[in-house]
Every structure is written in structure tokens, then in C-alpha cells.
Amino acid sequence: MEQDKPTPASDDSLVYSTESGRINQQKEKNITPSDGFARVRRETKGRKGKGVIVISGLGLDNKALKELAKKLKKTCGSGGSVVDETIEVQGDKRDVIQQVLEKAGFKVKFTGG
């Protein structure tokens, strides 16, 4: 008795493909224009009481934001990140951040508490 052996798939039968289906296209994000002021505020909400300085209103593209964030983090000696169109720097270093932003040509406005 000879058992039926499975036949190998022919070359023209499609088993799996990632070329079609639901492929999300990345959209270009519009940069919010700046009014000339870099807004600096301190937040603790959602961070277990840890203070974070949030800088918004810069009007820069993503690459320039990352470069500025790197410079701020290095100057402050702390961590941070770029989230959407804002820069977050850990710790309360508002004075140092103000000096760096003013050297970069931004007018600084403290908002919040």
C-alpha cells in the first residue's frame, strides 16, 4: 500500500504575501508655525511626581528638534526625549534651558507654575 504523498506547491500558487492588503502610508506631519516664543513649562502629571521640563512652540522640523534636544540634554546632564512637536528634559533646569534657547535665537516664555 502506497500512501499518498503531499504534492509540493507549484511555483505559481501564492502562499503568503506582504505586498497587498492593509499597508498604512506614512503621512507628512505639518509643522505648527511658531509665534516667536519657546514656551517652557514644568510638568509632573503622569510621571509619578518626577519633574520634567516641556519645551513647545519652537516651530522646528523633527530632525532639528532632535538636534536641539540632544544639545539641551548634554548641557543639563540629564535625559529627555522628543514627543510630537515638544522636547521633554528630565529634572528642573529651567535656567540652563533658558540660556541655551536664547543662544539659539529663541525668545523664552515660562508658562504654568
JSON list of C-alpha atoms in Angstrom, two decimals:
[
{"chain": "A", "resi": 1, "resn": "MET", "atom": "CA", "xyz": [0.00, 0.00, 0.00]},
{"chain": "A", "resi": 2, "resn": "GLU", "atom": "CA", "xyz": [1.41, 3.19, -1.10]},
{"chain": "A", "resi": 3, "resn": "GLN", "atom": "CA", "xyz": [0.33, 6.28, 0.81]},
{"chain": "A", "resi": 4, "resn": "ASP", "atom": "CA", "xyz": [-0.47, 9.47, -0.99]},
{"chain": "A", "resi": 5, "resn": "LYS", "atom": "CA", "xyz": [2.43, 11.83, -0.64]},
{"chain": "A", "resi": 6, "resn": "PRO", "atom": "CA", "xyz": [1.67, 15.55, -0.45]},
{"chain": "A", "resi": 7, "resn": "THR", "atom": "CA", "xyz": [2.47, 17.26, -3.68]},
{"chain": "A", "resi": 8, "resn": "PRO", "atom": "CA", "xyz": [4.78, 20.23, -3.49]},
{"chain": "A", "resi": 9, "resn": "ALA", "atom": "CA", "xyz": [3.18, 23.59, -4.16]},
{"chain": "A", "resi": 10, "resn": "SER", "atom": "CA", "xyz": [3.64, 24.76, -7.68]},
{"chain": "A", "resi": 11, "resn": "ASP", "atom": "CA", "xyz": [5.59, 27.93, -8.25]},
{"chain": "A", "resi": 12, "resn": "ASP", "atom": "CA", "xyz": [2.52, 29.92, -9.26]},
{"chain": "A", "resi": 13, "resn": "SER", "atom": "CA", "xyz": [0.47, 29.32, -6.11]},
{"chain": "A", "resi": 14, "resn": "LEU", "atom": "CA", "xyz": [0.70, 32.19, -3.63]},
{"chain": "A", "resi": 15, "resn": "VAL", "atom": "CA", "xyz": [1.10, 31.11, -0.02]},
{"chain": "A", "resi": 16, "resn": "TYR", "atom": "CA", "xyz": [1.75, 34.39, 1.77]},
{"chain": "A", "resi": 17, "resn": "SER", "atom": "CA", "xyz": [2.41, 37.92, 0.62]},
{"chain": "A", "resi": 18, "resn": "THR", "atom": "CA", "xyz": [3.03, 41.26, 2.29]},
{"chain": "A", "resi": 19, "resn": "GLU", "atom": "CA", "xyz": [2.72, 43.28, -0.90]},
{"chain": "A", "resi": 20, "resn": "SER", "atom": "CA", "xyz": [-1.01, 43.83, -0.74]},
{"chain": "A", "resi": 21, "resn": "GLY", "atom": "CA", "xyz": [-3.53, 44.35, 1.99]},
{"chain": "A", "resi": 22, "resn": "ARG", "atom": "CA", "xyz": [-3.62, 46.99, 4.63]},
{"chain": "A", "resi": 23, "resn": "ILE", "atom": "CA", "xyz": [-0.42, 48.95, 4.27]},
{"chain": "A", "resi": 24, "resn": "ASN", "atom": "CA", "xyz": [-0.51, 52.28, 6.06]},
{"chain": "A", "resi": 25, "resn": "GLN", "atom": "CA", "xyz": [1.27, 55.08, 4.28]},
{"chain": "A", "resi": 26, "resn": "GLN", "atom": "CA", "xyz": [3.21, 57.45, 6.49]},
{"chain": "A", "resi": 27, "resn": "LYS", "atom": "CA", "xyz": [1.73, 60.91, 6.35]},
{"chain": "A", "resi": 28, "resn": "GLU", "atom": "CA", "xyz": [3.86, 64.00, 6.35]},
{"chain": "A", "resi": 29, "resn": "LYS", "atom": "CA", "xyz": [3.23, 65.89, 9.55]},
{"chain": "A", "resi": 30, "resn": "ASN", "atom": "CA", "xyz": [2.64, 69.59, 9.21]},
{"chain": "A", "resi": 31, "resn": "ILE", "atom": "CA", "xyz": [4.87, 71.69, 11.40]},
{"chain": "A", "resi": 32, "resn": "THR", "atom": "CA", "xyz": [2.95, 74.10, 13.58]},
{"chain": "A", "resi": 33, "resn": "PRO", "atom": "CA", "xyz": [4.26, 77.60, 12.88]},
{"chain": "A", "resi": 34, "resn": "SER", "atom": "CA", "xyz": [5.94, 79.34, 15.78]},
{"chain": "A", "resi": 35, "resn": "ASP", "atom": "CA", "xyz": [4.83, 82.70, 17.13]},
{"chain": "A", "resi": 36, "resn": "GLY", "atom": "CA", "xyz": [8.41, 83.51, 18.10]},
{"chain": "A", "resi": 37, "resn": "PHE", "atom": "CA", "xyz": [8.25, 82.25, 21.68]},
{"chain": "A", "resi": 38, "resn": "ALA", "atom": "CA", "xyz": [9.59, 78.99, 23.04]},
{"chain": "A", "resi": 39, "resn": "ARG", "atom": "CA", "xyz": [7.22, 78.02, 25.83]},
{"chain": "A", "resi": 40, "resn": "VAL", "atom": "CA", "xyz": [8.93, 76.32, 28.77]},
{"chain": "A", "resi": 41, "resn": "ARG", "atom": "CA", "xyz": [6.85, 74.68, 31.48]},
{"chain": "A", "resi": 42, "resn": "ARG", "atom": "CA", "xyz": [7.36, 72.15, 34.25]},
{"chain": "A", "resi": 43, "resn": "GLU", "atom": "CA", "xyz": [5.12, 69.07, 34.39]},
{"chain": "A", "resi": 44, "resn": "THR", "atom": "CA", "xyz": [4.78, 66.25, 36.89]},
{"chain": "A", "resi": 45, "resn": "LYS", "atom": "CA", "xyz": [1.46, 64.82, 35.75]},
{"chain": "A", "resi": 46, "resn": "GLY", "atom": "CA", "xyz": [1.64, 61.14, 34.82]},
{"chain": "A", "resi": 47, "resn": "ARG", "atom": "CA", "xyz": [5.28, 60.84, 35.85]},
{"chain": "A", "resi": 48, "resn": "LYS", "atom": "CA", "xyz": [4.94, 59.62, 39.45]},
{"chain": "A", "resi": 49, "resn": "GLY", "atom": "CA", "xyz": [5.88, 63.04, 40.84]},
{"chain": "A", "resi": 50, "resn": "LYS", "atom": "CA", "xyz": [9.07, 63.37, 38.81]},
{"chain": "A", "resi": 51, "resn": "GLY", "atom": "CA", "xyz": [9.54, 66.81, 37.28]},
{"chain": "A", "resi": 52, "resn": "VAL", "atom": "CA", "xyz": [10.00, 67.23, 33.54]},
{"chain": "A", "resi": 53, "resn": "ILE", "atom": "CA", "xyz": [10.59, 70.44, 31.60]},
{"chain": "A", "resi": 54, "resn": "VAL", "atom": "CA", "xyz": [8.45, 70.57, 28.44]},
{"chain": "A", "resi": 55, "resn": "ILE", "atom": "CA", "xyz": [9.51, 72.94, 25.66]},
{"chain": "A", "resi": 56, "resn": "SER", "atom": "CA", "xyz": [6.95, 73.68, 22.95]},
{"chain": "A", "resi": 57, "resn": "GLY", "atom": "CA", "xyz": [6.24, 76.25, 20.25]},
{"chain": "A", "resi": 58, "resn": "LEU", "atom": "CA", "xyz": [9.64, 76.02, 18.58]},
{"chain": "A", "resi": 59, "resn": "GLY", "atom": "CA", "xyz": [8.34, 75.56, 15.02]},
{"chain": "A", "resi": 60, "resn": "LEU", "atom": "CA", "xyz": [11.17, 73.20, 14.01]},
{"chain": "A", "resi": 61, "resn": "ASP", "atom": "CA", "xyz": [11.08, 70.01, 11.96]},
{"chain": "A", "resi": 62, "resn": "ASN", "atom": "CA", "xyz": [11.70, 66.63, 13.60]},
{"chain": "A", "resi": 63, "resn": "LYS", "atom": "CA", "xyz": [15.41, 66.48, 12.75]},
{"chain": "A", "resi": 64, "resn": "ALA", "atom": "CA", "xyz": [16.11, 69.96, 14.15]},
{"chain": "A", "resi": 65, "resn": "LEU", "atom": "CA", "xyz": [14.08, 69.15, 17.28]},
{"chain": "A", "resi": 66, "resn": "LYS", "atom": "CA", "xyz": [16.19, 66.04, 17.90]},
{"chain": "A", "resi": 67, "resn": "GLU", "atom": "CA", "xyz": [19.42, 68.02, 17.47]},
{"chain": "A", "resi": 68, "resn": "LEU", "atom": "CA", "xyz": [18.24, 70.73, 19.88]},
{"chain": "A", "resi": 69, "resn": "ALA", "atom": "CA", "xyz": [17.06, 68.10, 22.37]},
{"chain": "A", "resi": 70, "resn": "LYS", "atom": "CA", "xyz": [20.47, 66.43, 22.24]},
{"chain": "A", "resi": 71, "resn": "LYS", "atom": "CA", "xyz": [22.17, 69.76, 22.93]},
{"chain": "A", "resi": 72, "resn": "LEU", "atom": "CA", "xyz": [19.81, 70.54, 25.84]},
{"chain": "A", "resi": 73, "resn": "LYS", "atom": "CA", "xyz": [20.23, 67.09, 27.39]},
{"chain": "A", "resi": 74, "resn": "LYS", "atom": "CA", "xyz": [24.01, 67.31, 27.14]},
{"chain": "A", "resi": 75, "resn": "THR", "atom": "CA", "xyz": [24.08, 70.80, 28.68]},
{"chain": "A", "resi": 76, "resn": "CYS", "atom": "CA", "xyz": [21.73, 69.84, 31.52]},
{"chain": "A", "resi": 77, "resn": "GLY", "atom": "CA", "xyz": [23.39, 66.48, 32.12]},
{"chain": "A", "resi": 78, "resn": "SER", "atom": "CA", "xyz": [20.07, 64.66, 32.12]},
{"chain": "A", "resi": 79, "resn": "GLY", "atom": "CA", "xyz": [17.83, 62.54, 29.93]},
{"chain": "A", "resi": 80, "resn": "GLY", "atom": "CA", "xyz": [14.92, 63.53, 27.79]},
{"chain": "A", "resi": 81, "resn": "SER", "atom": "CA", "xyz": [13.07, 62.89, 24.56]},
{"chain": "A", "resi": 82, "resn": "VAL", "atom": "CA", "xyz": [11.22, 64.43, 21.63]},
{"chain": "A", "resi": 83, "resn": "VAL", "atom": "CA", "xyz": [7.46, 63.81, 21.75]},
{"chain": "A", "resi": 84, "resn": "ASP", "atom": "CA", "xyz": [5.40, 65.08, 18.79]},
{"chain": "A", "resi": 85, "resn": "GLU", "atom": "CA", "xyz": [6.47, 68.73, 18.47]},
{"chain": "A", "resi": 86, "resn": "THR", "atom": "CA", "xyz": [7.77, 69.15, 22.03]},
{"chain": "A", "resi": 87, "resn": "ILE", "atom": "CA", "xyz": [11.04, 68.45, 23.81]},
{"chain": "A", "resi": 88, "resn": "GLU", "atom": "CA", "xyz": [10.97, 66.91, 27.28]},
{"chain": "A", "resi": 89, "resn": "VAL", "atom": "CA", "xyz": [14.03, 67.23, 29.52]},
{"chain": "A", "resi": 90, "resn": "GLN", "atom": "CA", "xyz": [14.15, 65.44, 32.87]},
{"chain": "A", "resi": 91, "resn": "GLY", "atom": "CA", "xyz": [14.75, 67.49, 36.00]},
{"chain": "A", "resi": 92, "resn": "ASP", "atom": "CA", "xyz": [14.14, 71.14, 36.85]},
{"chain": "A", "resi": 93, "resn": "LYS", "atom": "CA", "xyz": [16.79, 73.02, 34.86]},
{"chain": "A", "resi": 94, "resn": "ARG", "atom": "CA", "xyz": [14.71, 75.93, 33.58]},
{"chain": "A", "resi": 95, "resn": "ASP", "atom": "CA", "xyz": [17.50, 78.50, 33.94]},
{"chain": "A", "resi": 96, "resn": "VAL", "atom": "CA", "xyz": [20.02, 76.41, 31.98]},
{"chain": "A", "resi": 97, "resn": "ILE", "atom": "CA", "xyz": [17.44, 75.64, 29.30]},
{"chain": "A", "resi": 98, "resn": "GLN", "atom": "CA", "xyz": [16.56, 79.34, 29.03]},
{"chain": "A", "resi": 99, "resn": "GLN", "atom": "CA", "xyz": [20.21, 80.26, 28.40]},
{"chain": "A", "resi": 100, "resn": "VAL", "atom": "CA", "xyz": [20.65, 77.58, 25.73]},
{"chain": "A", "resi": 101, "resn": "LEU", "atom": "CA", "xyz": [17.43, 78.54, 23.93]},
{"chain": "A", "resi": 102, "resn": "GLU", "atom": "CA", "xyz": [18.29, 82.25, 23.97]},
{"chain": "A", "resi": 103, "resn": "LYS", "atom": "CA", "xyz": [21.73, 81.48, 22.50]},
{"chain": "A", "resi": 104, "resn": "ALA", "atom": "CA", "xyz": [19.94, 79.52, 19.75]},
{"chain": "A", "resi": 105, "resn": "GLY", "atom": "CA", "xyz": [17.85, 82.61, 18.94]},
{"chain": "A", "resi": 106, "resn": "PHE", "atom": "CA", "xyz": [14.54, 81.81, 20.64]},
{"chain": "A", "resi": 107, "resn": "LYS", "atom": "CA", "xyz": [12.58, 84.11, 22.92]},
{"chain": "A", "resi": 108, "resn": "VAL", "atom": "CA", "xyz": [11.71, 82.16, 26.06]},
{"chain": "A", "resi": 109, "resn": "LYS", "atom": "CA", "xyz": [8.39, 82.43, 27.84]},
{"chain": "A", "resi": 110, "resn": "PHE", "atom": "CA", "xyz": [7.78, 80.50, 31.07]},
{"chain": "A", "resi": 111, "resn": "THR", "atom": "CA", "xyz": [4.25, 79.12, 31.27]},
{"chain": "A", "resi": 112, "resn": "GLY", "atom": "CA", "xyz": [2.45, 77.24, 34.01]},
{"chain": "A", "resi": 113, "resn": "GLY", "atom": "CA", "xyz": [3.56, 77.33, 37.64]}
]
